[in-house]
Amino acid sequence: MKLKSLIILLAAILIPGMASAQTFYKLGYCNGKVASESGLEVDGAATVEAAIKLSASDLQRFSGDAFAGVNAGLANKLNVLRLTAWVRESLDGENLADTVIDLHSKQRPRTGWNVMQFKSPVAIESGKDYYVGYTVEQTKKAAVVSFVDGTSANGSFVKLPGADWTSRTDLGVLSIEALISGDNLPKHDLQLTEASFDTDYYLTDSTISLSYQVRNEGIERVNYYTLKVWPKEDPENVFTKKINQTLNYGIERSNLQAMQFKNLEAGKTYTFMASIEKPDDFDDETPADNEREVCTLPVINKVFPRTAILEEFTTELCSNCPAAAQTLHDMIEGMDADRQSRLAIVCHHSGFHTDSFTLPCDEDYVWFFNNYNNMGQLYTYAPGFMLDRIKEEGPAYDTPVFNNLPVGTFKEKVSREQDVPALYSLTVTGHHDKETRKIEVTVSGESVLEKLENPRVTVYLVEDNVKPSDRPGQAGASTGYLHNHVTRAYNATWGAPAEWTGTAYTYSCTLEYPEGCSPANMQVVAFIGNYDPKNPVNCEIANGAKVNLLEISTNGIGCIRDMDAIDAETVRVYDLSGRCLGNDTDSLPAGIYILRDALGNSAKILKSK
C-alpha cells in the first residue's frame, strides 16, 4: 500500500562507532506533524503502546537499508515515566531493536518529537512488513499519544491496559516516524501535499489563483520544478510553468500561482488536476504522490457588482450607540460615490433593551447573537453589526454579529465585502402612493450560480433624520442627535420566497409606513439571501440594493400602452398589491399593472377599455 505521505527531515546525528554524521530518512503518515493535545486519555499508572505499520510495498525502495531508530511524537510529557521506542515484525512480537529514555537518562521524554536512535540498526528485509512504535509508562492519569489529521489503515494502532491492539483511525494517524539509514535513500522526490483554488467557481477567461504546498522528500536539494494544472475534461488546456524555488531535504513550502484557462464552456463543470514534475530535470522517484485533484468548479460567464447590507443593533437606551452612528457617518464620508451607492444600512432597535422604534422583527433578530450561557440565556448587546450576515471568525461561538470598529477598520471590512463578486443580481422597482402611504415593491434578478439553499427576499423601508424620543435618560434625547436607517416597515422577518422562472426570480409585496414619516428621507432596502432557522451563520446575504423612495416610481419602469406588442408566453403580470395574475393580458380589467419578463425586466402597463 502506498503511503499517504513520506515525511523526511535532515538530521545530522553521530552514530556511535561511525566517523561521520548520518542522514536519517523519516518515514510515516503524519506529514511531520505532532498534536498539542491528545484525543486519548488514560487513567492511573498504566502502560500504553502505539504503532504504525510499514508494509513490504512501502519499504520496497529501502531494501538493503536499515531502521536506525524511531521519531516518537508525544502530545504531552506530563506524568510520563519512561518511553521505549521499538521496531517489530508483528504488533505482539519481540522487539527487533529498541531504545529507552526516562526521567533519569540524559535524553528525557519531551512534549513534541523525541528522536530515539537504536544502538544497532535493523536491516530492512525485502518482502516483510514491519511495525514501528513506542511504549509509554505513565505514573498517573495522562494524555500522551499524539494523533493528527490523516487517513491510513496502517497509521494508528493502540494498545491500552487490559485490552488488545486496536486500530484507532477514528482519531487520525499517529505521530510516529521510522528513522531509516542507508545507501538507497530517495534523491529526487517531490510531493504535492495540498492544492486548492481561491474561489468556488471559474469566470470565463479570468485569472484564478492556485494555492499549493510542495515538499522535498529526496536528500538532494531541489532548485526548480515544473507545475502543471489542467481540467480533466479538457486535458489539452493545460497551464505549465517552471517554478524556480530552492527546497532542501525535508522542507515544505507554500506557494500561490495565478493562471488562466481559455475556452472553458459556461454552464459546464470541470474537475481540475495539478501536478509537479521534473525536480531539477530529473524524473521523480515516486511520481504517484506528485499529482492530485484540486477541486471541481462550475464555469460561469458573468458576475454582478455587490451592494453590501450592513445591519446595526441599536437602541435609545444604549449610551455607546451615538458614537457608533458617528463611526458609520465618518466611514461613509470617506468612501467614493460608487462604494456609497453600494452600501445599504438598516437599523434594528434591539440588542440592549428596546425603544419606541422597535419592530417585531428587530426583537427576533437577536437570535443572530447566538451567545447562550450555561443556563440557556442569550447574551446580546448594542451597538452590534452584521455585514451581509456572514460569519465572524473571532468569537468561539457561531455568529454574524460583531462589535463597533474604528472608522478605518470598518471601512476596510465593508470595502472587502463589496469587492466580492455577487452571483445574484437584484433590482428594486415599484410604485409609491403618498396618500395611502403604501409602496408597491417588486424585486427581481437572476442567478448565475445557485448557491442559496433556501433563497428568501427581504424588503425594508428605512428612514433617516428621525428625532429621538424626548423621554429623560434616552441616549441622544434633547441633544440634536438624529436617528438614521430606522426600520419603518418590512415584508417578513426572515424574508419570503420569490417566484422563479429558470434562473430568473421575481418577488412583489406592499409596504405601508406610519403617519408622520418623511418620504424624502426614506429608502427601500432589499436583499436576497439564505435562510436556515437552525443556523445563524447560514443566512448569508447574496446581494442587495437600495433606492430612494421618491425615485422608486420611475426607477427602471417604462410605460407600455400597446398590449398587442407583448409576448404573453414569456411574461408575468402583477397588480399593484404584488399579486401574480399570470400571463393572460386579454382578460385583465382596466387598470395599472407591472409586467416582468423572464429576466426580471420591468414595465408599467396602462390598460383601458
Coordinates of C-alpha atoms in Angstrom, one line a residue:
M1 CA 0.0 0.0 0.0
K2 CA 1.4 3.4 -1.0
L3 CA 2.0 5.7 2.0
K4 CA -0.2 8.8 2.0
S5 CA 2.9 10.8 2.7
L6 CA 6.5 10.2 3.4
I7 CA 7.9 12.5 6.0
I8 CA 11.6 13.4 5.8
L9 CA 13.9 15.5 7.8
L10 CA 17.6 16.2 7.6
A11 CA 19.2 15.3 10.9
A12 CA 22.9 15.2 11.4
I13 CA 23.3 12.7 14.2
L14 CA 26.6 10.9 15.0
I15 CA 26.1 7.2 15.3
P16 CA 28.4 5.5 17.8
G17 CA 31.3 3.7 16.0
M18 CA 30.9 5.9 12.9
A19 CA 33.3 8.6 11.9
S20 CA 30.8 10.9 10.2
A21 CA 27.2 12.2 10.6
Q22 CA 24.4 10.0 9.2
T23 CA 21.4 11.3 7.3
F24 CA 18.2 9.8 8.5
Y25 CA 15.1 9.5 6.4
K26 CA 11.8 9.8 8.3
L27 CA 9.0 7.6 7.0
G28 CA 5.4 7.8 8.4
Y29 CA 1.9 9.0 7.8
C30 CA 1.6 12.2 9.9
N31 CA 3.2 14.7 7.5
G32 CA 5.8 15.6 10.1
K33 CA 3.1 16.9 12.5
V34 CA 2.6 16.4 16.2
A35 CA -0.5 17.4 18.1
S36 CA -0.5 19.8 21.1
E37 CA -3.4 17.8 22.7
S38 CA -4.2 14.1 22.7
G39 CA -7.6 12.7 21.9
L40 CA -6.8 9.7 24.2
E41 CA -6.7 10.0 28.0
V42 CA -5.7 7.0 30.2
D43 CA -6.4 6.9 33.9
G44 CA -3.9 5.9 36.6
A45 CA -0.5 4.3 36.5
A46 CA -0.5 2.4 33.2
T47 CA 1.4 1.3 30.1
V48 CA 0.2 2.4 26.7
E49 CA 1.6 1.3 23.3
A50 CA 1.2 2.9 19.9
A51 CA 2.5 1.8 16.5
I52 CA 2.2 2.3 12.7
K53 CA 2.6 -0.4 10.1
L54 CA 5.1 -0.1 7.2
S55 CA 4.2 -2.7 4.6
A56 CA 6.6 -4.5 2.3
S57 CA 5.5 -2.4 -0.6
D58 CA 6.1 0.8 1.3
L59 CA 9.6 -0.4 2.1
Q60 CA 10.5 -1.9 -1.2
R61 CA 12.6 1.0 -2.3
F62 CA 14.5 0.9 1.0
S63 CA 15.6 -2.8 0.6
G64 CA 19.2 -3.0 1.8
D65 CA 18.8 0.0 4.1
A66 CA 18.1 -0.2 7.9
F67 CA 15.8 1.0 10.7
A68 CA 18.1 3.3 12.7
G69 CA 15.5 4.4 15.2
V70 CA 12.1 5.9 15.8
N71 CA 10.9 9.5 15.9
A72 CA 8.2 9.4 18.6
G73 CA 5.8 12.4 18.9
L74 CA 4.1 13.0 22.2
A75 CA 1.2 15.4 22.8
N76 CA 2.2 15.8 26.4
K77 CA 5.1 14.6 28.5
L78 CA 3.2 15.2 31.8
N79 CA 3.3 12.1 34.0
V80 CA 5.5 10.1 31.6
L81 CA 8.0 8.0 33.4
R82 CA 9.6 6.0 30.6
L83 CA 9.4 5.9 26.8
T84 CA 10.6 2.9 24.8
A85 CA 10.9 3.1 21.0
W86 CA 11.0 -0.2 19.0
V87 CA 10.6 -2.0 15.7
R88 CA 8.8 -5.4 15.4
E89 CA 7.6 -7.8 12.8
S90 CA 4.2 -8.1 14.5
L91 CA 2.3 -5.9 17.0
D92 CA 2.8 -8.5 19.8
G93 CA 6.1 -9.7 18.6
E94 CA 9.6 -9.3 20.1
N95 CA 11.5 -6.1 19.7
L96 CA 14.0 -6.4 16.9
A97 CA 15.6 -3.3 18.3
D98 CA 14.6 -0.8 21.0
T99 CA 15.9 2.2 22.9
V100 CA 14.7 3.7 26.2
I101 CA 14.6 7.2 27.6
D102 CA 13.3 8.1 31.1
L103 CA 13.4 10.8 33.7
H104 CA 16.9 9.8 34.7
S105 CA 18.5 9.4 31.3
K106 CA 20.5 12.1 29.5
Q107 CA 17.8 12.4 26.9
R108 CA 14.4 12.7 28.7
P109 CA 10.9 12.3 27.3
R110 CA 9.6 15.6 26.0
T111 CA 6.5 17.1 24.5
G112 CA 6.7 17.0 20.8
W113 CA 9.2 15.0 18.8
N114 CA 11.6 12.5 20.5
V115 CA 14.3 11.4 18.1
M116 CA 15.3 8.0 19.5
Q117 CA 18.2 6.1 17.9
F118 CA 18.9 2.3 18.2
K119 CA 22.3 1.1 19.2
S120 CA 22.3 -1.4 16.4
P121 CA 20.3 -0.7 13.2
V122 CA 17.8 -3.4 12.0
A123 CA 18.2 -4.4 8.3
I124 CA 15.1 -4.0 6.2
E125 CA 14.4 -7.3 4.5
S126 CA 12.6 -7.4 1.2
G127 CA 9.0 -8.7 1.3
K128 CA 8.5 -8.1 5.0
D129 CA 6.1 -5.9 6.9
Y130 CA 7.3 -4.1 10.0
Y131 CA 5.7 -2.2 12.9
V132 CA 7.3 0.9 14.3
G133 CA 6.1 2.3 17.6
Y134 CA 6.7 3.1 21.2
T135 CA 5.7 2.1 24.8
V136 CA 4.8 4.7 27.3
E137 CA 4.9 4.1 31.1
Q138 CA 2.9 6.7 32.9
T139 CA 2.7 7.3 36.7
K140 CA -0.9 8.6 36.8
K141 CA -3.7 9.9 34.5
A142 CA -2.1 11.2 31.3
A143 CA -3.0 12.2 27.7
V144 CA 0.2 11.3 25.9
V145 CA -0.4 9.8 22.5
S146 CA -0.4 12.3 19.6
F147 CA -2.9 11.8 16.7
V148 CA -3.1 14.3 13.8
D149 CA -5.4 14.6 10.8
G150 CA -4.9 11.9 8.2
T151 CA -6.4 8.7 6.8
S152 CA -4.4 5.5 6.6
A153 CA -5.5 2.0 7.6
N154 CA -1.9 1.4 8.8
G155 CA -1.5 4.7 10.6
S156 CA -2.8 4.2 14.1
F157 CA -2.7 1.1 16.3
V158 CA -3.1 1.5 20.0
K159 CA -2.9 -1.0 22.9
L160 CA -4.5 0.2 26.2
P161 CA -4.2 -1.6 29.6
G162 CA -6.0 -4.8 29.7
A163 CA -7.0 -4.6 26.0
D164 CA -5.8 -6.0 22.7
W165 CA -4.2 -3.9 19.9
T166 CA -6.9 -1.8 18.2
S167 CA -7.0 0.4 15.1
R168 CA -7.9 4.0 16.1
T169 CA -8.3 5.5 12.7
D170 CA -11.2 7.4 14.2
L171 CA -8.6 9.6 16.0
G172 CA -6.4 10.2 12.9
V173 CA -2.9 9.0 12.3
L174 CA -0.1 8.6 14.9
S175 CA 2.9 11.0 15.1
I176 CA 5.3 8.2 14.6
E177 CA 8.1 8.0 12.0
A178 CA 10.7 5.4 11.3
L179 CA 14.3 6.6 11.0
I180 CA 15.9 4.9 8.0
S181 CA 19.6 5.0 7.1
G182 CA 21.5 3.5 4.2
D183 CA 22.6 4.0 0.6
N184 CA 19.2 3.7 -1.1
L185 CA 17.5 6.9 0.2
P186 CA 15.5 8.8 -2.4
K187 CA 17.4 11.6 -4.1
H188 CA 14.9 13.3 -6.4
D189 CA 11.5 13.1 -4.8
L190 CA 8.9 15.9 -4.5
Q191 CA 5.4 15.6 -3.1
L192 CA 2.4 17.8 -3.8
T193 CA 0.8 17.9 -0.4
E194 CA -2.0 20.4 -0.9
A195 CA -3.7 22.3 -3.8
S196 CA -6.8 24.5 -3.8
F197 CA -8.2 27.4 -5.8
D198 CA -9.1 30.8 -4.3
T199 CA -12.8 30.6 -5.4
D200 CA -15.6 28.1 -5.8
Y201 CA -16.3 28.9 -9.5
Y202 CA -14.4 29.9 -12.6
L203 CA -15.4 33.0 -14.5
T204 CA -14.7 32.5 -18.2
D205 CA -11.3 33.8 -19.4
S206 CA -10.5 35.2 -16.0
T207 CA -7.4 34.7 -13.8
I208 CA -7.6 32.2 -10.9
S209 CA -5.0 31.6 -8.2
L210 CA -3.9 28.1 -7.1
S211 CA -2.6 27.8 -3.5
Y212 CA -0.4 24.7 -3.2
Q213 CA 2.2 23.1 -1.0
V214 CA 5.2 21.1 -2.2
R215 CA 7.7 19.2 -0.1
N216 CA 11.2 17.8 -1.0
E217 CA 11.4 14.2 0.1
G218 CA 14.6 13.5 -1.6
I219 CA 18.0 14.0 0.0
E220 CA 19.2 16.2 -2.9
R221 CA 18.4 19.9 -2.8
V222 CA 15.9 21.0 -5.5
N223 CA 16.3 24.3 -7.3
Y224 CA 13.3 24.2 -9.7
Y225 CA 10.4 22.0 -10.9
T226 CA 7.5 22.2 -13.3
L227 CA 4.0 23.0 -12.2
K228 CA 1.0 21.8 -14.4
V229 CA -2.7 22.4 -13.9
W230 CA -5.5 21.3 -16.3
P231 CA -9.2 20.3 -16.4
K232 CA -9.7 16.6 -16.8
E233 CA -12.5 17.2 -19.3
D234 CA -10.1 19.2 -21.5
P235 CA -6.6 17.8 -20.9
E236 CA -5.0 19.8 -23.7
N237 CA -6.0 23.0 -22.0
V238 CA -3.0 22.9 -19.6
F239 CA -1.2 25.6 -17.7
T240 CA 2.5 24.9 -17.4
K241 CA 5.2 26.9 -15.6
K242 CA 8.7 26.3 -14.5
I243 CA 8.9 27.2 -10.8
N244 CA 12.3 28.4 -9.5
Q245 CA 12.3 27.6 -5.8
T246 CA 15.0 26.1 -3.5
L247 CA 13.8 23.2 -1.5
N248 CA 16.3 21.5 0.9
Y249 CA 15.8 18.0 2.1
G250 CA 12.7 17.7 4.3
I251 CA 11.5 21.3 3.6
E252 CA 7.9 22.2 2.7
R253 CA 6.9 25.4 1.0
S254 CA 3.5 27.1 0.4
N255 CA 3.0 28.8 -3.0
L256 CA 0.4 30.9 -4.8
Q257 CA 0.3 30.9 -8.6
A258 CA -2.1 32.8 -10.8
M259 CA -3.2 31.2 -14.1
Q260 CA -5.8 31.4 -16.8
F261 CA -7.7 28.8 -18.9
K262 CA -9.2 29.7 -22.3
N263 CA -12.3 28.4 -23.9
L264 CA -14.0 26.8 -20.9
E265 CA -17.7 26.5 -21.6
A266 CA -20.0 28.4 -19.3
G267 CA -22.7 26.2 -17.7
K268 CA -20.4 23.2 -17.6
T269 CA -18.4 21.9 -14.6
Y270 CA -14.8 20.9 -14.8
T271 CA -12.6 18.9 -12.5
F272 CA -9.1 20.4 -12.2
M273 CA -5.9 18.4 -11.6
A274 CA -2.5 19.7 -10.5
S275 CA 1.0 18.1 -10.7
I276 CA 4.6 18.9 -10.0
E277 CA 7.3 17.2 -12.2
K278 CA 10.9 17.1 -13.1
P279 CA 12.8 18.3 -10.0
D280 CA 16.0 19.8 -11.5
D281 CA 15.0 18.0 -14.7
F282 CA 15.3 14.5 -13.0
D283 CA 12.5 12.0 -13.1
D284 CA 10.7 11.9 -9.7
E285 CA 11.4 8.6 -7.9
T286 CA 7.8 8.3 -6.6
P287 CA 5.6 10.0 -9.1
A288 CA 2.4 8.7 -7.5
D289 CA 2.4 11.5 -4.9
N290 CA 3.1 14.3 -7.4
E291 CA -0.5 14.6 -8.8
R292 CA -3.7 15.4 -7.0
E293 CA -7.2 16.5 -7.8
V294 CA -7.7 20.2 -6.9
C295 CA -11.4 20.6 -7.0
T296 CA -14.5 20.6 -9.2
L297 CA -15.6 24.1 -10.4
P298 CA -18.6 25.3 -12.3
V299 CA -17.9 27.8 -15.1
I300 CA -19.9 31.0 -15.4
N301 CA -19.7 33.8 -17.8
K302 CA -20.6 36.8 -15.6
V303 CA -20.9 38.1 -12.1
F304 CA -22.6 41.1 -10.6
P305 CA -21.5 44.1 -8.5
R306 CA -22.3 43.7 -4.8
T307 CA -24.3 46.0 -2.7
A308 CA -23.4 45.1 0.9
I309 CA -26.1 45.1 3.6
L310 CA -24.9 46.5 6.9
E311 CA -27.3 45.9 9.8
E312 CA -26.9 47.7 13.1
F313 CA -28.4 46.7 16.5
T314 CA -29.0 50.0 18.4
T315 CA -31.5 51.4 20.9
E316 CA -32.0 54.8 22.6
L317 CA -31.0 53.1 25.9
C318 CA -27.6 52.4 24.5
S319 CA -25.1 55.1 25.6
N320 CA -22.5 53.9 23.1
C321 CA -24.8 53.9 20.0
P322 CA -24.5 57.6 19.1
A323 CA -20.7 57.1 18.8
A324 CA -21.3 54.1 16.6
A325 CA -23.6 56.1 14.4
Q326 CA -20.8 58.7 14.1
T327 CA -18.5 55.9 13.1
L328 CA -20.8 54.9 10.3
H329 CA -21.2 58.6 9.2
D330 CA -17.4 59.1 9.1
M331 CA -16.9 55.8 7.2
I332 CA -19.5 56.7 4.5
E333 CA -17.9 60.2 4.1
G334 CA -14.6 58.5 3.4
M335 CA -16.0 56.4 0.6
D336 CA -16.1 57.3 -3.1
A337 CA -19.5 57.7 -4.8
D338 CA -19.5 54.1 -6.1
R339 CA -18.9 52.5 -2.7
Q340 CA -21.5 54.8 -1.1
S341 CA -24.1 53.7 -3.7
R342 CA -23.3 50.0 -3.0
L343 CA -23.8 50.2 0.8
A344 CA -27.3 49.9 2.3
I345 CA -27.7 50.3 6.1
V346 CA -30.7 49.0 8.2
C347 CA -31.0 49.6 12.0
H348 CA -32.7 47.1 14.3
H349 CA -33.7 48.7 17.6
S350 CA -32.9 45.8 19.8
G351 CA -29.9 44.2 21.4
F352 CA -29.8 46.4 24.5
H353 CA -33.4 46.6 25.6
T354 CA -36.0 48.1 23.2
D355 CA -37.4 51.5 22.5
S356 CA -40.3 53.2 20.7
F357 CA -38.8 52.4 17.3
T358 CA -38.5 48.7 17.9
L359 CA -40.4 46.4 15.5
P360 CA -41.2 42.7 16.0
C361 CA -38.5 41.7 13.5
D362 CA -35.9 43.6 15.5
E363 CA -36.6 41.5 18.6
D364 CA -36.5 38.3 16.5
Y365 CA -33.1 39.2 15.1
V366 CA -31.3 38.9 18.4
W367 CA -31.2 35.2 17.5
F368 CA -28.2 36.1 15.4
F369 CA -26.1 36.8 18.5
N370 CA -26.2 33.0 19.3
N371 CA -24.3 33.5 22.6
Y372 CA -26.0 31.5 25.3
N373 CA -24.7 30.9 28.8
N374 CA -24.9 27.5 30.6
M375 CA -28.5 28.4 31.8
G376 CA -29.7 28.9 28.2
Q377 CA -29.8 32.7 28.5
L378 CA -28.9 34.7 25.4
Y379 CA -26.4 37.5 25.7
T380 CA -27.0 40.5 23.4
Y381 CA -25.6 44.0 23.2
A382 CA -25.6 47.2 21.3
P383 CA -24.1 48.6 19.3
G384 CA -23.7 45.5 17.2
F385 CA -23.4 44.9 13.5
M386 CA -23.9 42.3 10.8
L387 CA -22.3 42.7 7.3
D388 CA -24.2 40.5 4.8
R389 CA -24.8 38.2 7.8
I390 CA -21.5 36.5 7.1
K391 CA -19.9 34.6 9.9
E392 CA -17.4 36.4 12.2
E393 CA -14.1 34.5 12.6
G394 CA -13.2 35.8 16.1
P395 CA -15.9 34.5 18.5
A396 CA -15.7 31.0 19.9
Y397 CA -19.4 30.6 19.1
D398 CA -21.1 30.9 15.6
T399 CA -22.4 34.4 15.0
P400 CA -22.5 37.0 12.2
V401 CA -22.6 39.8 14.9
F402 CA -19.5 42.0 15.6
N403 CA -18.7 45.0 17.7
N404 CA -18.1 48.6 16.7
L405 CA -14.8 49.1 14.9
P406 CA -12.5 52.1 14.3
V407 CA -13.5 54.1 11.2
G408 CA -10.6 52.8 9.1
T409 CA -11.0 49.2 10.1
F410 CA -14.8 49.4 9.5
K411 CA -14.3 50.9 6.0
E412 CA -11.8 48.2 5.1
K413 CA -14.2 45.5 6.3
V414 CA -17.1 46.9 4.3
S415 CA -14.9 47.5 1.2
R416 CA -13.6 44.0 1.2
E417 CA -17.1 42.6 1.2
Q418 CA -18.2 45.0 -1.5
D419 CA -15.3 43.6 -3.7
V420 CA -16.7 40.1 -3.5
P421 CA -18.5 39.5 -6.8
A422 CA -22.2 38.6 -6.4
L423 CA -23.7 35.6 -8.1
Y424 CA -27.2 37.0 -7.8
S425 CA -28.4 40.3 -9.3
L426 CA -31.1 42.3 -7.7
T427 CA -33.2 45.3 -8.9
V428 CA -35.9 47.2 -7.0
T429 CA -38.8 48.8 -8.8
G430 CA -42.4 49.7 -7.7
H431 CA -44.9 52.4 -7.1
H432 CA -45.4 54.9 -4.2
D433 CA -48.8 56.2 -3.3
K434 CA -48.3 59.2 -0.9
E435 CA -52.0 59.4 0.0
T436 CA -52.2 55.9 1.3
R437 CA -48.5 55.8 2.4
K438 CA -48.2 52.5 0.5
I439 CA -45.4 51.3 -1.6
E440 CA -45.8 48.5 -4.2
V441 CA -42.3 47.0 -4.4
T442 CA -41.1 44.4 -6.9
V443 CA -37.7 42.8 -6.5
S444 CA -36.2 40.9 -9.5
G445 CA -33.0 39.5 -10.7
E446 CA -31.2 36.4 -11.8
S447 CA -28.7 33.8 -10.5
V448 CA -25.6 32.7 -12.5
L449 CA -24.9 30.0 -9.9
E450 CA -27.5 28.8 -7.4
K451 CA -25.6 28.9 -4.1
L452 CA -28.5 29.6 -1.8
E453 CA -30.2 26.5 -0.3
N454 CA -33.3 28.4 0.7
P455 CA -33.4 31.8 -1.0
R456 CA -35.6 34.5 0.6
V457 CA -36.2 38.1 -0.4
T458 CA -36.4 40.6 2.4
V459 CA -37.6 44.2 1.9
Y460 CA -37.2 47.0 4.4
L461 CA -38.4 50.6 4.4
V462 CA -36.0 52.8 6.4
E463 CA -36.0 56.5 7.3
D464 CA -33.2 59.0 8.0
N465 CA -33.1 62.1 10.2
V466 CA -35.6 60.9 12.7
K467 CA -35.8 62.8 16.0
P468 CA -35.2 60.7 19.2
S469 CA -37.7 60.4 22.0
D470 CA -37.8 63.2 24.4
R471 CA -38.0 60.9 27.5
P472 CA -35.3 61.7 30.0
G473 CA -32.5 59.2 30.1
Q474 CA -32.8 58.2 26.5
A475 CA -29.4 58.4 24.8
G476 CA -29.4 61.4 22.4
A477 CA -32.5 63.0 23.8
S478 CA -32.6 66.8 23.6
T479 CA -29.0 66.9 22.1
G480 CA -29.9 67.4 18.5
Y481 CA -29.0 63.8 17.7
L482 CA -31.0 62.2 14.9
H483 CA -31.6 58.5 14.1
N484 CA -30.8 57.2 10.7
H485 CA -31.7 54.0 8.9
V486 CA -34.7 53.4 11.2
T487 CA -36.8 50.5 10.0
R488 CA -40.4 51.7 9.4
A489 CA -41.8 48.7 7.6
Y490 CA -40.8 45.3 6.3
N491 CA -42.2 42.4 4.3
A492 CA -41.3 39.4 6.5
T493 CA -38.8 38.8 9.4
W494 CA -37.0 36.1 7.6
G495 CA -37.8 37.1 4.0
A496 CA -40.2 35.5 1.6
P497 CA -39.7 33.0 -1.3
A498 CA -39.6 34.5 -4.8
E499 CA -41.2 33.2 -8.0
W500 CA -38.5 31.5 -10.1
T501 CA -38.5 31.1 -13.9
G502 CA -35.4 29.2 -14.7
T503 CA -32.6 31.3 -13.2
A504 CA -34.7 34.4 -13.0
Y505 CA -36.7 35.4 -10.0
T506 CA -39.4 38.0 -9.1
Y507 CA -41.0 39.0 -5.8
S508 CA -43.6 41.6 -5.1
C509 CA -45.0 43.0 -1.8
T510 CA -46.8 46.0 -0.4
L511 CA -45.3 48.1 2.4
E512 CA -47.1 50.8 4.4
Y513 CA -45.2 53.3 6.5
P514 CA -46.6 55.1 9.6
E515 CA -48.0 58.6 9.6
G516 CA -45.6 61.3 10.2
C517 CA -42.7 59.8 8.2
S518 CA -40.9 61.9 5.6
P519 CA -40.8 60.2 2.2
A520 CA -37.9 62.4 1.2
N521 CA -35.8 60.8 3.9
M522 CA -36.8 57.2 3.2
Q523 CA -35.2 54.3 1.2
V524 CA -36.3 50.9 0.1
V525 CA -33.6 48.3 1.0
A526 CA -33.9 44.8 -0.3
F527 CA -31.8 41.8 -0.5
I528 CA -31.8 38.1 -1.4
G529 CA -30.2 35.7 1.0
N530 CA -30.3 32.3 2.5
Y531 CA -32.5 31.3 5.5
D532 CA -31.6 28.5 7.8
P533 CA -33.8 28.6 11.0
K534 CA -31.3 26.3 12.8
N535 CA -28.0 28.0 11.9
P536 CA -27.5 31.8 12.3
V537 CA -24.3 31.7 10.2
N538 CA -26.0 30.0 7.3
C539 CA -28.2 33.0 6.5
E540 CA -25.7 34.9 4.3
I541 CA -26.9 37.7 2.0
A542 CA -26.1 37.1 -1.6
N543 CA -26.8 40.6 -2.9
G544 CA -28.8 43.7 -2.1
A545 CA -30.0 47.0 -3.4
K546 CA -31.3 50.4 -2.2
V547 CA -33.4 53.1 -3.8
N548 CA -34.7 56.4 -2.6
L549 CA -38.5 56.2 -2.0
L550 CA -39.2 59.3 -4.1
E551 CA -37.4 57.7 -7.1
I552 CA -39.0 54.3 -6.9
S553 CA -41.9 55.0 -9.2
T554 CA -39.6 55.8 -12.1
N555 CA -36.7 53.5 -11.4
G556 CA -36.4 51.2 -14.4
I557 CA -40.1 51.3 -15.3
G558 CA -41.3 52.3 -18.7
C559 CA -44.8 52.8 -20.0
I560 CA -46.5 50.4 -22.4
R561 CA -49.9 51.1 -23.9
D562 CA -49.7 48.6 -26.9
M563 CA -50.8 45.3 -25.3
D564 CA -50.5 43.6 -28.7
A565 CA -46.7 44.0 -28.6
I566 CA -46.4 41.8 -25.5
D567 CA -45.3 38.2 -25.8
A568 CA -47.7 36.7 -23.2
E569 CA -45.8 33.3 -23.1
T570 CA -42.7 34.8 -21.6
V571 CA -44.0 37.3 -19.1
R572 CA -45.9 37.5 -15.8
V573 CA -48.3 40.3 -14.8
Y574 CA -48.7 41.7 -11.3
D575 CA -51.2 44.1 -9.8
L576 CA -50.0 46.9 -7.6
S577 CA -50.6 44.8 -4.5
G578 CA -48.0 42.3 -5.7
R579 CA -50.3 39.5 -6.7
C580 CA -49.3 37.5 -9.7
L581 CA -52.1 37.5 -12.3
G582 CA -50.5 35.0 -14.7
N583 CA -49.9 36.0 -18.4
D584 CA -53.3 36.3 -19.9
T585 CA -53.3 40.0 -20.6
D586 CA -56.5 39.9 -22.7
S587 CA -58.6 39.1 -19.6
L588 CA -57.3 42.0 -17.5
P589 CA -59.8 44.7 -16.5
A590 CA -58.8 48.3 -17.0
G591 CA -56.1 49.4 -14.6
I592 CA -52.3 49.7 -13.9
Y593 CA -50.2 46.6 -13.8
I594 CA -46.5 45.7 -13.5
L595 CA -45.1 43.5 -16.3
R596 CA -42.0 41.3 -15.7
D597 CA -40.2 39.2 -18.3
A598 CA -38.2 36.0 -17.5
L599 CA -35.0 38.0 -16.6
G600 CA -36.9 40.4 -14.3
N601 CA -37.0 43.4 -16.7
S602 CA -40.0 45.5 -15.9
A603 CA -42.6 47.8 -17.5
K604 CA -45.7 49.6 -16.3
I605 CA -48.8 48.7 -18.3
L606 CA -51.6 51.2 -18.6
K607 CA -54.6 49.3 -19.9
S608 CA -58.0 50.8 -20.7
K609 CA -61.2 49.6 -22.5

